[in-house]
Amino acid sequence: MRILFMGTPDFAAVSLERLIADGHEICGVFTQPDKPRNRNKVTFSPVKECALAHDLPVYQPVTLKDGTALETVRQLAPELIVVVAYGRILPEDLLKIPTYGSVNVHASLLPKYRGAAPINRAILDGETETGVSIMYLVKELDAGDVLRVAKTPIGPEETAPELWDRLAALGSQALSETIPTLADGTAVATPQDGTKATYAAMLSRELSPVDWTRPAHAVSCQVRGLLPWPCASTDVINGEPMKLYAVKETEETTSAAPGAIVAAGKQGIDIACGDGKLLRVTELQAQGGKRMAAGAYLLGHPIRK
């Protein structure tokens, strides 16, 4: 099939690689404009790097609203548009150009977690299962008919980056299986139940501070779900603001007040939570310092009593 691909992060690049491997004709690749990152050095998006590696034409419109992108898509004449984490809402006129329509790979079990951060939000909310949905794109955000769903459990200690990688692979596989059904007319589009829709809003630093009166598992979900940004944060360790990168739920209980440090050593720093359980911090980053194991941090910063 002649496909126009739209995407930006590494999550999307996995699907682009799969479409190329499947032998589809990629007539063009849309991705976000280049942005200065490390020390103002301009770096390409993972999707752009993938496209250039395969000698595919790359388009990086600043806006999709002035008609220029619309005309470009008409000239490319795709049979199908595939969108994966592009980061822009497509105009309705553009969606209607391809013969087989426009489809999206969304990292949730729709209609749950429509929006920008479905992977992180699923972990933050303590979900035990998630997946990917291949859906038609429509004007309303993530509300199109669903063509295929692939489910997967969320591991009890799985982080958002780990789940991101797994869902990228799962999504590329589901996309690969969906396209032939579009071509041969066997695809079944199932309308979403809008009454069950939830919204996965973008992450912000306001989510970072840890409330130690919450249960240990809830704090663990917060730490794992806010990776790699903005990260959970606390100041209960020596009164110093720091980010938390890894924690471990323990079987131990305590009568200590929530937020109290009960033990500290090579294995980590045990902090009391609201349900009387201890949560062990195993990796952290002090303000102005480097990310490190909690045991290494303690060598230079013993817990002050």
mmCIF file of C-alpha atoms in Angstrom:
data_model
loop_
_atom_site.group_PDB
_atom_site.id
_atom_site.type_symbol
_atom_site.label_atom_id
_atom_site.label_comp_id
_atom_site.label_asym_id
_atom_site.label_seq_id
_atom_site.Cartn_x
_atom_site.Cartn_y
_atom_site.Cartn_z
ATOM 1 C CA MET A 1 0.000 0.000 0.000
ATOM 2 C CA ARG A 2 1.132 3.572 -0.657
ATOM 3 C CA ILE A 3 1.410 5.106 2.819
ATOM 4 C CA LEU A 4 2.085 8.570 4.206
ATOM 5 C CA PHE A 5 3.543 8.202 7.716
ATOM 6 C CA MET A 6 3.267 10.825 10.455
ATOM 7 C CA GLY A 7 5.113 10.478 13.749
ATOM 8 C CA THR A 8 7.897 11.885 15.914
ATOM 9 C CA PRO A 9 9.358 9.880 18.874
ATOM 10 C CA ASP A 10 11.053 6.491 19.002
ATOM 11 C CA PHE A 11 7.672 4.914 19.769
ATOM 12 C CA ALA A 12 6.587 5.940 16.252
ATOM 13 C CA ALA A 13 9.879 4.989 14.598
ATOM 14 C CA VAL A 14 9.253 1.346 15.527
ATOM 15 C CA SER A 15 6.043 1.360 13.466
ATOM 16 C CA LEU A 16 7.735 3.115 10.561
ATOM 17 C CA GLU A 17 10.458 0.459 10.503
ATOM 18 C CA ARG A 18 7.784 -2.248 10.488
ATOM 19 C CA LEU A 19 5.917 -0.670 7.557
ATOM 20 C CA ILE A 20 9.153 -0.522 5.581
ATOM 21 C CA ALA A 21 9.975 -4.142 6.449
ATOM 22 C CA ASP A 22 6.476 -5.184 5.355
ATOM 23 C CA GLY A 23 7.184 -3.814 1.895
ATOM 24 C CA HIS A 24 4.790 -0.870 1.836
ATOM 25 C CA GLU A 25 5.592 2.140 -0.322
ATOM 26 C CA ILE A 26 6.232 5.031 2.054
ATOM 27 C CA CYS A 27 5.552 8.079 -0.108
ATOM 28 C CA GLY A 28 6.508 10.557 2.587
ATOM 29 C CA VAL A 29 7.142 11.084 6.281
ATOM 30 C CA PHE A 30 5.777 13.976 8.337
ATOM 31 C CA THR A 31 7.487 14.709 11.654
ATOM 32 C CA GLN A 32 7.803 17.629 14.055
ATOM 33 C CA PRO A 33 10.270 20.432 13.183
ATOM 34 C CA ASP A 34 13.831 19.996 14.469
ATOM 35 C CA LYS A 35 14.365 21.449 17.941
ATOM 36 C CA PRO A 36 17.524 22.492 19.794
ATOM 37 C CA ARG A 37 18.176 20.075 22.635
ATOM 38 C CA ASN A 38 21.493 19.294 24.344
ATOM 39 C CA ARG A 39 23.375 22.574 24.678
ATOM 40 C CA ASN A 40 21.257 24.078 21.885
ATOM 41 C CA LYS A 41 22.451 21.444 19.434
ATOM 42 C CA VAL A 42 19.716 20.686 16.917
ATOM 43 C CA THR A 43 18.853 17.006 16.826
ATOM 44 C CA PHE A 44 16.489 15.116 14.551
ATOM 45 C CA SER A 45 13.470 13.220 15.813
ATOM 46 C CA PRO A 46 13.815 9.410 15.849
ATOM 47 C CA VAL A 47 11.263 9.245 13.019
ATOM 48 C CA LYS A 48 13.270 11.662 10.889
ATOM 49 C CA GLU A 49 16.451 9.681 11.522
ATOM 50 C CA CYS A 50 14.669 6.497 10.483
ATOM 51 C CA ALA A 51 13.250 8.122 7.350
ATOM 52 C CA LEU A 52 16.591 9.534 6.264
ATOM 53 C CA ALA A 53 18.277 6.169 6.852
ATOM 54 C CA HIS A 54 15.843 4.680 4.335
ATOM 55 C CA ASP A 55 16.060 7.624 1.884
ATOM 56 C CA LEU A 56 12.440 8.604 2.430
ATOM 57 C CA PRO A 57 11.217 12.175 1.767
ATOM 58 C CA VAL A 58 10.733 14.091 5.025
ATOM 59 C CA TYR A 59 8.314 16.958 5.629
ATOM 60 C CA GLN A 60 8.332 19.103 8.773
ATOM 61 C CA PRO A 61 5.543 21.670 8.529
ATOM 62 C CA VAL A 62 5.369 24.241 11.318
ATOM 63 C CA THR A 63 1.598 24.305 10.966
ATOM 64 C CA LEU A 64 -1.065 22.160 9.351
ATOM 65 C CA LYS A 65 -3.618 24.966 9.228
ATOM 66 C CA ASP A 66 -2.467 27.168 6.334
ATOM 67 C CA GLY A 67 -3.276 24.742 3.520
ATOM 68 C CA THR A 68 0.336 24.044 2.550
ATOM 69 C CA ALA A 69 0.458 20.635 4.211
ATOM 70 C CA LEU A 70 -2.932 19.785 2.746
ATOM 71 C CA GLU A 71 -1.652 20.454 -0.758
ATOM 72 C CA THR A 72 1.511 18.428 -0.070
ATOM 73 C CA VAL A 73 -0.578 15.441 0.998
ATOM 74 C CA ARG A 74 -2.748 15.738 -2.110
ATOM 75 C CA GLN A 75 0.364 15.690 -4.299
ATOM 76 C CA LEU A 76 1.760 12.661 -2.466
ATOM 77 C CA ALA A 77 -1.564 10.875 -3.094
ATOM 78 C CA PRO A 78 -1.331 8.264 -0.309
ATOM 79 C CA GLU A 79 -3.738 5.351 -0.168
ATOM 80 C CA LEU A 80 -3.457 5.400 3.627
ATOM 81 C CA ILE A 81 -2.186 7.815 6.261
ATOM 82 C CA VAL A 82 -0.662 6.213 9.365
ATOM 83 C CA VAL A 83 -0.234 8.442 12.424
ATOM 84 C CA VAL A 84 1.777 7.365 15.462
ATOM 85 C CA ALA A 85 2.514 9.933 18.188
ATOM 86 C CA TYR A 86 2.879 12.760 15.688
ATOM 87 C CA GLY A 87 2.056 15.439 18.240
ATOM 88 C CA ARG A 88 -0.391 17.424 16.109
ATOM 89 C CA ILE A 89 -4.119 17.259 15.456
ATOM 90 C CA LEU A 90 -4.785 16.703 11.760
ATOM 91 C CA PRO A 91 -7.372 18.831 9.907
ATOM 92 C CA GLU A 92 -10.460 16.889 8.855
ATOM 93 C CA ASP A 93 -9.887 17.702 5.151
ATOM 94 C CA LEU A 94 -6.460 16.075 5.328
ATOM 95 C CA LEU A 95 -7.799 12.910 6.971
ATOM 96 C CA LYS A 96 -10.204 12.319 4.101
ATOM 97 C CA ILE A 97 -7.621 12.385 1.292
ATOM 98 C CA PRO A 98 -6.424 8.734 1.340
ATOM 99 C CA THR A 99 -8.491 6.019 -0.324
ATOM 100 C CA TYR A 100 -8.443 3.867 2.821
ATOM 101 C CA GLY A 101 -8.640 6.745 5.275
ATOM 102 C CA SER A 102 -6.280 7.629 8.132
ATOM 103 C CA VAL A 103 -5.417 5.356 11.044
ATOM 104 C CA ASN A 104 -3.661 5.876 14.338
ATOM 105 C CA VAL A 105 -1.697 3.647 16.717
ATOM 106 C CA HIS A 106 -2.776 4.679 20.220
ATOM 107 C CA ALA A 107 -1.148 3.266 23.348
ATOM 108 C CA SER A 108 -4.233 2.418 25.391
ATOM 109 C CA LEU A 109 -7.331 0.257 25.376
ATOM 110 C CA LEU A 110 -9.734 2.812 23.962
ATOM 111 C CA PRO A 111 -11.975 4.480 24.973
ATOM 112 C CA LYS A 112 -9.847 4.494 28.129
ATOM 113 C CA TYR A 113 -6.987 6.997 28.254
ATOM 114 C CA ARG A 114 -7.602 9.140 25.226
ATOM 115 C CA GLY A 115 -5.073 11.953 25.016
ATOM 116 C CA ALA A 116 -1.384 12.705 25.292
ATOM 117 C CA ALA A 117 0.000 10.483 28.074
ATOM 118 C CA PRO A 118 -1.836 7.126 28.099
ATOM 119 C CA ILE A 119 1.197 5.013 29.041
ATOM 120 C CA ASN A 120 2.206 7.089 32.045
ATOM 121 C CA ARG A 121 -1.369 7.576 33.225
ATOM 122 C CA ALA A 122 -2.102 3.859 33.172
ATOM 123 C CA ILE A 123 0.803 3.231 35.558
ATOM 124 C CA LEU A 124 -0.011 6.270 37.705
ATOM 125 C CA ASP A 125 -3.551 4.948 38.156
ATOM 126 C CA GLY A 126 -2.337 1.495 39.175
ATOM 127 C CA GLU A 127 -3.770 -0.296 36.140
ATOM 128 C CA THR A 128 -2.755 -3.939 35.774
ATOM 129 C CA GLU A 129 -3.529 -4.166 32.047
ATOM 130 C CA THR A 130 -3.135 -1.909 29.036
ATOM 131 C CA GLY A 131 -2.454 -2.286 25.327
ATOM 132 C CA VAL A 132 -2.713 -0.603 21.956
ATOM 133 C CA SER A 133 -5.636 0.327 19.745
ATOM 134 C CA ILE A 134 -5.540 0.790 15.972
ATOM 135 C CA MET A 135 -8.294 3.255 15.137
ATOM 136 C CA TYR A 136 -9.575 5.507 12.405
ATOM 137 C CA LEU A 137 -8.729 9.154 12.910
ATOM 138 C CA VAL A 138 -11.664 11.522 13.208
ATOM 139 C CA LYS A 139 -12.079 15.164 14.163
ATOM 140 C CA GLU A 140 -12.667 14.388 17.855
ATOM 141 C CA LEU A 141 -9.547 13.407 19.824
ATOM 142 C CA ASP A 142 -8.913 9.637 19.817
ATOM 143 C CA ALA A 143 -12.621 8.943 19.266
ATOM 144 C CA GLY A 144 -12.543 7.045 15.948
ATOM 145 C CA ASP A 145 -13.796 3.519 15.345
ATOM 146 C CA VAL A 146 -11.359 0.859 16.566
ATOM 147 C CA LEU A 147 -9.979 -1.629 14.030
ATOM 148 C CA ARG A 148 -7.826 -3.799 16.278
ATOM 149 C CA VAL A 149 -6.888 -4.098 19.946
ATOM 150 C CA ALA A 150 -3.875 -5.837 21.468
ATOM 151 C CA LYS A 151 -3.718 -6.255 25.256
ATOM 152 C CA THR A 152 -0.814 -6.789 27.634
ATOM 153 C CA PRO A 153 -0.423 -6.917 31.441
ATOM 154 C CA ILE A 154 1.505 -4.186 33.256
ATOM 155 C CA GLY A 155 4.233 -5.666 35.439
ATOM 156 C CA PRO A 156 4.061 -4.825 39.171
ATOM 157 C CA GLU A 157 7.442 -3.076 38.981
ATOM 158 C CA GLU A 158 7.304 -1.974 35.330
ATOM 159 C CA THR A 159 8.273 1.620 34.597
ATOM 160 C CA ALA A 160 6.753 3.897 31.982
ATOM 161 C CA PRO A 161 9.856 3.726 29.710
ATOM 162 C CA GLU A 162 9.820 -0.084 29.885
ATOM 163 C CA LEU A 163 6.125 -0.213 29.056
ATOM 164 C CA TRP A 164 6.665 2.380 26.304
ATOM 165 C CA ASP A 165 9.135 0.060 24.566
ATOM 166 C CA ARG A 166 6.848 -2.954 24.846
ATOM 167 C CA LEU A 167 3.813 -1.084 23.537
ATOM 168 C CA ALA A 168 5.828 0.334 20.636
ATOM 169 C CA ALA A 169 6.546 -3.227 19.495
ATOM 170 C CA LEU A 170 2.985 -4.363 20.199
ATOM 171 C CA GLY A 171 1.606 -1.395 18.270
ATOM 172 C CA SER A 172 3.785 -2.018 15.234
ATOM 173 C CA GLN A 173 2.645 -5.641 15.155
ATOM 174 C CA ALA A 174 -1.033 -4.699 15.442
ATOM 175 C CA LEU A 175 -0.596 -2.099 12.698
ATOM 176 C CA SER A 176 1.091 -4.666 10.449
ATOM 177 C CA GLU A 177 -1.848 -7.043 10.951
ATOM 178 C CA THR A 178 -4.464 -4.328 10.369
ATOM 179 C CA ILE A 179 -3.358 -2.907 7.016
ATOM 180 C CA PRO A 180 -3.991 -6.076 4.953
ATOM 181 C CA THR A 181 -7.562 -6.164 6.288
ATOM 182 C CA LEU A 182 -8.080 -2.613 5.043
ATOM 183 C CA ALA A 183 -6.768 -3.589 1.635
ATOM 184 C CA ASP A 184 -8.947 -6.703 1.232
ATOM 185 C CA GLY A 185 -12.069 -5.211 2.790
ATOM 186 C CA THR A 186 -12.234 -7.540 5.801
ATOM 187 C CA ALA A 187 -11.475 -4.877 8.424
ATOM 188 C CA VAL A 188 -14.122 -4.537 11.135
ATOM 189 C CA ALA A 189 -14.467 -1.061 12.654
ATOM 190 C CA THR A 190 -16.019 -1.018 16.123
ATOM 191 C CA PRO A 191 -17.422 2.292 17.430
ATOM 192 C CA GLN A 192 -16.128 3.415 20.815
ATOM 193 C CA ASP A 193 -18.466 3.795 23.774
ATOM 194 C CA GLY A 194 -17.960 7.471 24.509
ATOM 195 C CA THR A 195 -19.640 7.160 27.911
ATOM 196 C CA LYS A 196 -16.664 5.091 29.098
ATOM 197 C CA ALA A 197 -13.997 7.468 27.784
ATOM 198 C CA THR A 198 -11.288 8.767 30.101
ATOM 199 C CA TYR A 199 -8.662 11.404 29.361
ATOM 200 C CA ALA A 200 -4.895 11.013 29.790
ATOM 201 C CA ALA A 201 -3.757 14.603 30.234
ATOM 202 C CA MET A 202 -0.185 15.710 29.612
ATOM 203 C CA LEU A 203 2.186 15.299 32.525
ATOM 204 C CA SER A 204 3.359 18.270 34.578
ATOM 205 C CA ARG A 205 5.698 18.969 37.483
ATOM 206 C CA GLU A 206 2.653 19.440 39.702
ATOM 207 C CA LEU A 207 2.397 15.628 39.783
ATOM 208 C CA SER A 208 5.929 15.228 41.180
ATOM 209 C CA PRO A 209 5.748 15.785 44.968
ATOM 210 C CA VAL A 210 5.216 12.524 46.850
ATOM 211 C CA ASP A 211 2.511 12.419 49.508
ATOM 212 C CA TRP A 212 3.797 9.788 51.916
ATOM 213 C CA THR A 213 0.371 9.447 53.569
ATOM 214 C CA ARG A 214 -0.675 7.487 50.479
ATOM 215 C CA PRO A 215 -0.250 3.681 50.342
ATOM 216 C CA ALA A 216 3.164 2.317 49.389
ATOM 217 C CA HIS A 217 1.847 0.868 46.116
ATOM 218 C CA ALA A 218 0.363 4.218 45.101
ATOM 219 C CA VAL A 219 3.712 5.944 45.671
ATOM 220 C CA SER A 220 5.447 3.186 43.692
ATOM 221 C CA CYS A 221 3.027 3.803 40.808
ATOM 222 C CA GLN A 222 3.791 7.519 41.012
ATOM 223 C CA VAL A 223 7.556 6.948 40.815
ATOM 224 C CA ARG A 224 7.301 4.462 37.948
ATOM 225 C CA GLY A 225 4.657 6.440 36.071
ATOM 226 C CA LEU A 226 6.484 9.782 36.096
ATOM 227 C CA LEU A 227 9.609 8.441 34.385
ATOM 228 C CA PRO A 228 11.494 9.757 32.494
ATOM 229 C CA TRP A 229 9.878 13.167 33.178
ATOM 230 C CA PRO A 230 8.945 14.967 35.391
ATOM 231 C CA CYS A 231 9.940 12.313 37.992
ATOM 232 C CA ALA A 232 8.528 11.919 41.481
ATOM 233 C CA SER A 233 10.195 14.154 44.078
ATOM 234 C CA THR A 234 10.545 14.390 47.840
ATOM 235 C CA ASP A 235 12.443 16.314 50.496
ATOM 236 C CA VAL A 236 12.141 13.848 53.392
ATOM 237 C CA ILE A 237 15.700 12.535 52.869
ATOM 238 C CA ASN A 238 17.917 14.905 54.833
ATOM 239 C CA GLY A 239 15.505 17.722 53.996
ATOM 240 C CA GLU A 240 17.044 17.891 50.535
ATOM 241 C CA PRO A 241 14.914 18.121 47.378
ATOM 242 C CA MET A 242 15.535 15.120 45.165
ATOM 243 C CA LYS A 243 14.067 13.087 42.355
ATOM 244 C CA LEU A 244 13.163 9.437 42.813
ATOM 245 C CA TYR A 245 14.026 7.088 39.944
ATOM 246 C CA ALA A 246 13.475 3.638 41.434
ATOM 247 C CA VAL A 247 11.677 2.203 44.446
ATOM 248 C CA LYS A 248 10.822 -1.247 45.687
ATOM 249 C CA GLU A 249 7.773 -2.321 47.675
ATOM 250 C CA THR A 250 8.708 -4.356 50.747
ATOM 251 C CA GLU A 251 6.788 -6.797 52.931
ATOM 252 C CA GLU A 252 7.822 -4.924 56.069
ATOM 253 C CA THR A 253 5.431 -2.841 58.139
ATOM 254 C CA THR A 254 6.019 0.015 60.564
ATOM 255 C CA SER A 255 4.268 2.197 63.088
ATOM 256 C CA ALA A 256 6.406 5.178 62.101
ATOM 257 C CA ALA A 257 4.725 8.299 60.776
ATOM 258 C CA PRO A 258 4.337 8.582 56.999
ATOM 259 C CA GLY A 259 7.479 10.086 55.464
ATOM 260 C CA ALA A 260 9.743 8.905 58.275
ATOM 261 C CA ILE A 261 12.990 7.174 57.326
ATOM 262 C CA VAL A 262 13.010 3.828 59.134
ATOM 263 C CA ALA A 263 16.222 2.329 57.747
ATOM 264 C CA ALA A 264 19.044 3.274 55.370
ATOM 265 C CA GLY A 265 21.877 1.191 53.976
ATOM 266 C CA LYS A 266 23.421 -0.428 50.920
ATOM 267 C CA GLN A 267 20.074 -1.732 49.684
ATOM 268 C CA GLY A 268 18.365 1.640 49.887
ATOM 269 C CA ILE A 269 16.374 3.999 52.066
ATOM 270 C CA ASP A 270 13.181 2.669 53.673
ATOM 271 C CA ILE A 271 10.428 5.262 54.085
ATOM 272 C CA ALA A 272 7.140 4.792 55.921
ATOM 273 C CA CYS A 273 3.926 5.153 53.916
ATOM 274 C CA GLY A 274 0.354 5.862 54.943
ATOM 275 C CA ASP A 275 -0.719 2.210 54.955
ATOM 276 C CA GLY A 276 1.995 1.243 57.438
ATOM 277 C CA LYS A 277 4.194 -0.336 54.794
ATOM 278 C CA LEU A 278 7.776 0.564 53.913
ATOM 279 C CA LEU A 279 8.830 1.686 50.454
ATOM 280 C CA ARG A 280 12.524 1.333 49.645
ATOM 281 C CA VAL A 281 14.125 4.060 47.550
ATOM 282 C CA THR A 282 16.876 2.410 45.502
ATOM 283 C CA GLU A 283 17.807 5.127 42.985
ATOM 284 C CA LEU A 284 17.657 8.893 43.313
ATOM 285 C CA GLN A 285 19.125 12.214 42.250
ATOM 286 C CA ALA A 286 19.839 15.031 44.666
ATOM 287 C CA GLN A 287 19.402 18.586 43.476
ATOM 288 C CA GLY A 288 22.437 19.534 41.398
ATOM 289 C CA GLY A 289 23.804 15.992 41.611
ATOM 290 C CA LYS A 290 23.860 12.900 39.439
ATOM 291 C CA ARG A 291 21.422 10.035 39.283
ATOM 292 C CA MET A 292 22.786 7.245 41.486
ATOM 293 C CA ALA A 293 21.984 4.257 43.639
ATOM 294 C CA ALA A 294 20.629 5.230 47.047
ATOM 295 C CA GLY A 295 23.406 3.238 48.727
ATOM 296 C CA ALA A 296 26.024 5.300 46.874
ATOM 297 C CA TYR A 297 24.285 8.518 47.894
ATOM 298 C CA LEU A 298 24.413 7.475 51.546
ATOM 299 C CA LEU A 299 28.203 7.050 51.433
ATOM 300 C CA GLY A 300 28.603 10.793 51.105
ATOM 301 C CA HIS A 301 25.349 11.858 52.716
ATOM 302 C CA PRO A 302 24.545 9.811 55.837
ATOM 303 C CA ILE A 303 20.998 10.199 57.087
ATOM 304 C CA ARG A 304 20.797 12.987 59.651
ATOM 305 C CA LYS A 305 18.894 11.997 62.783
#
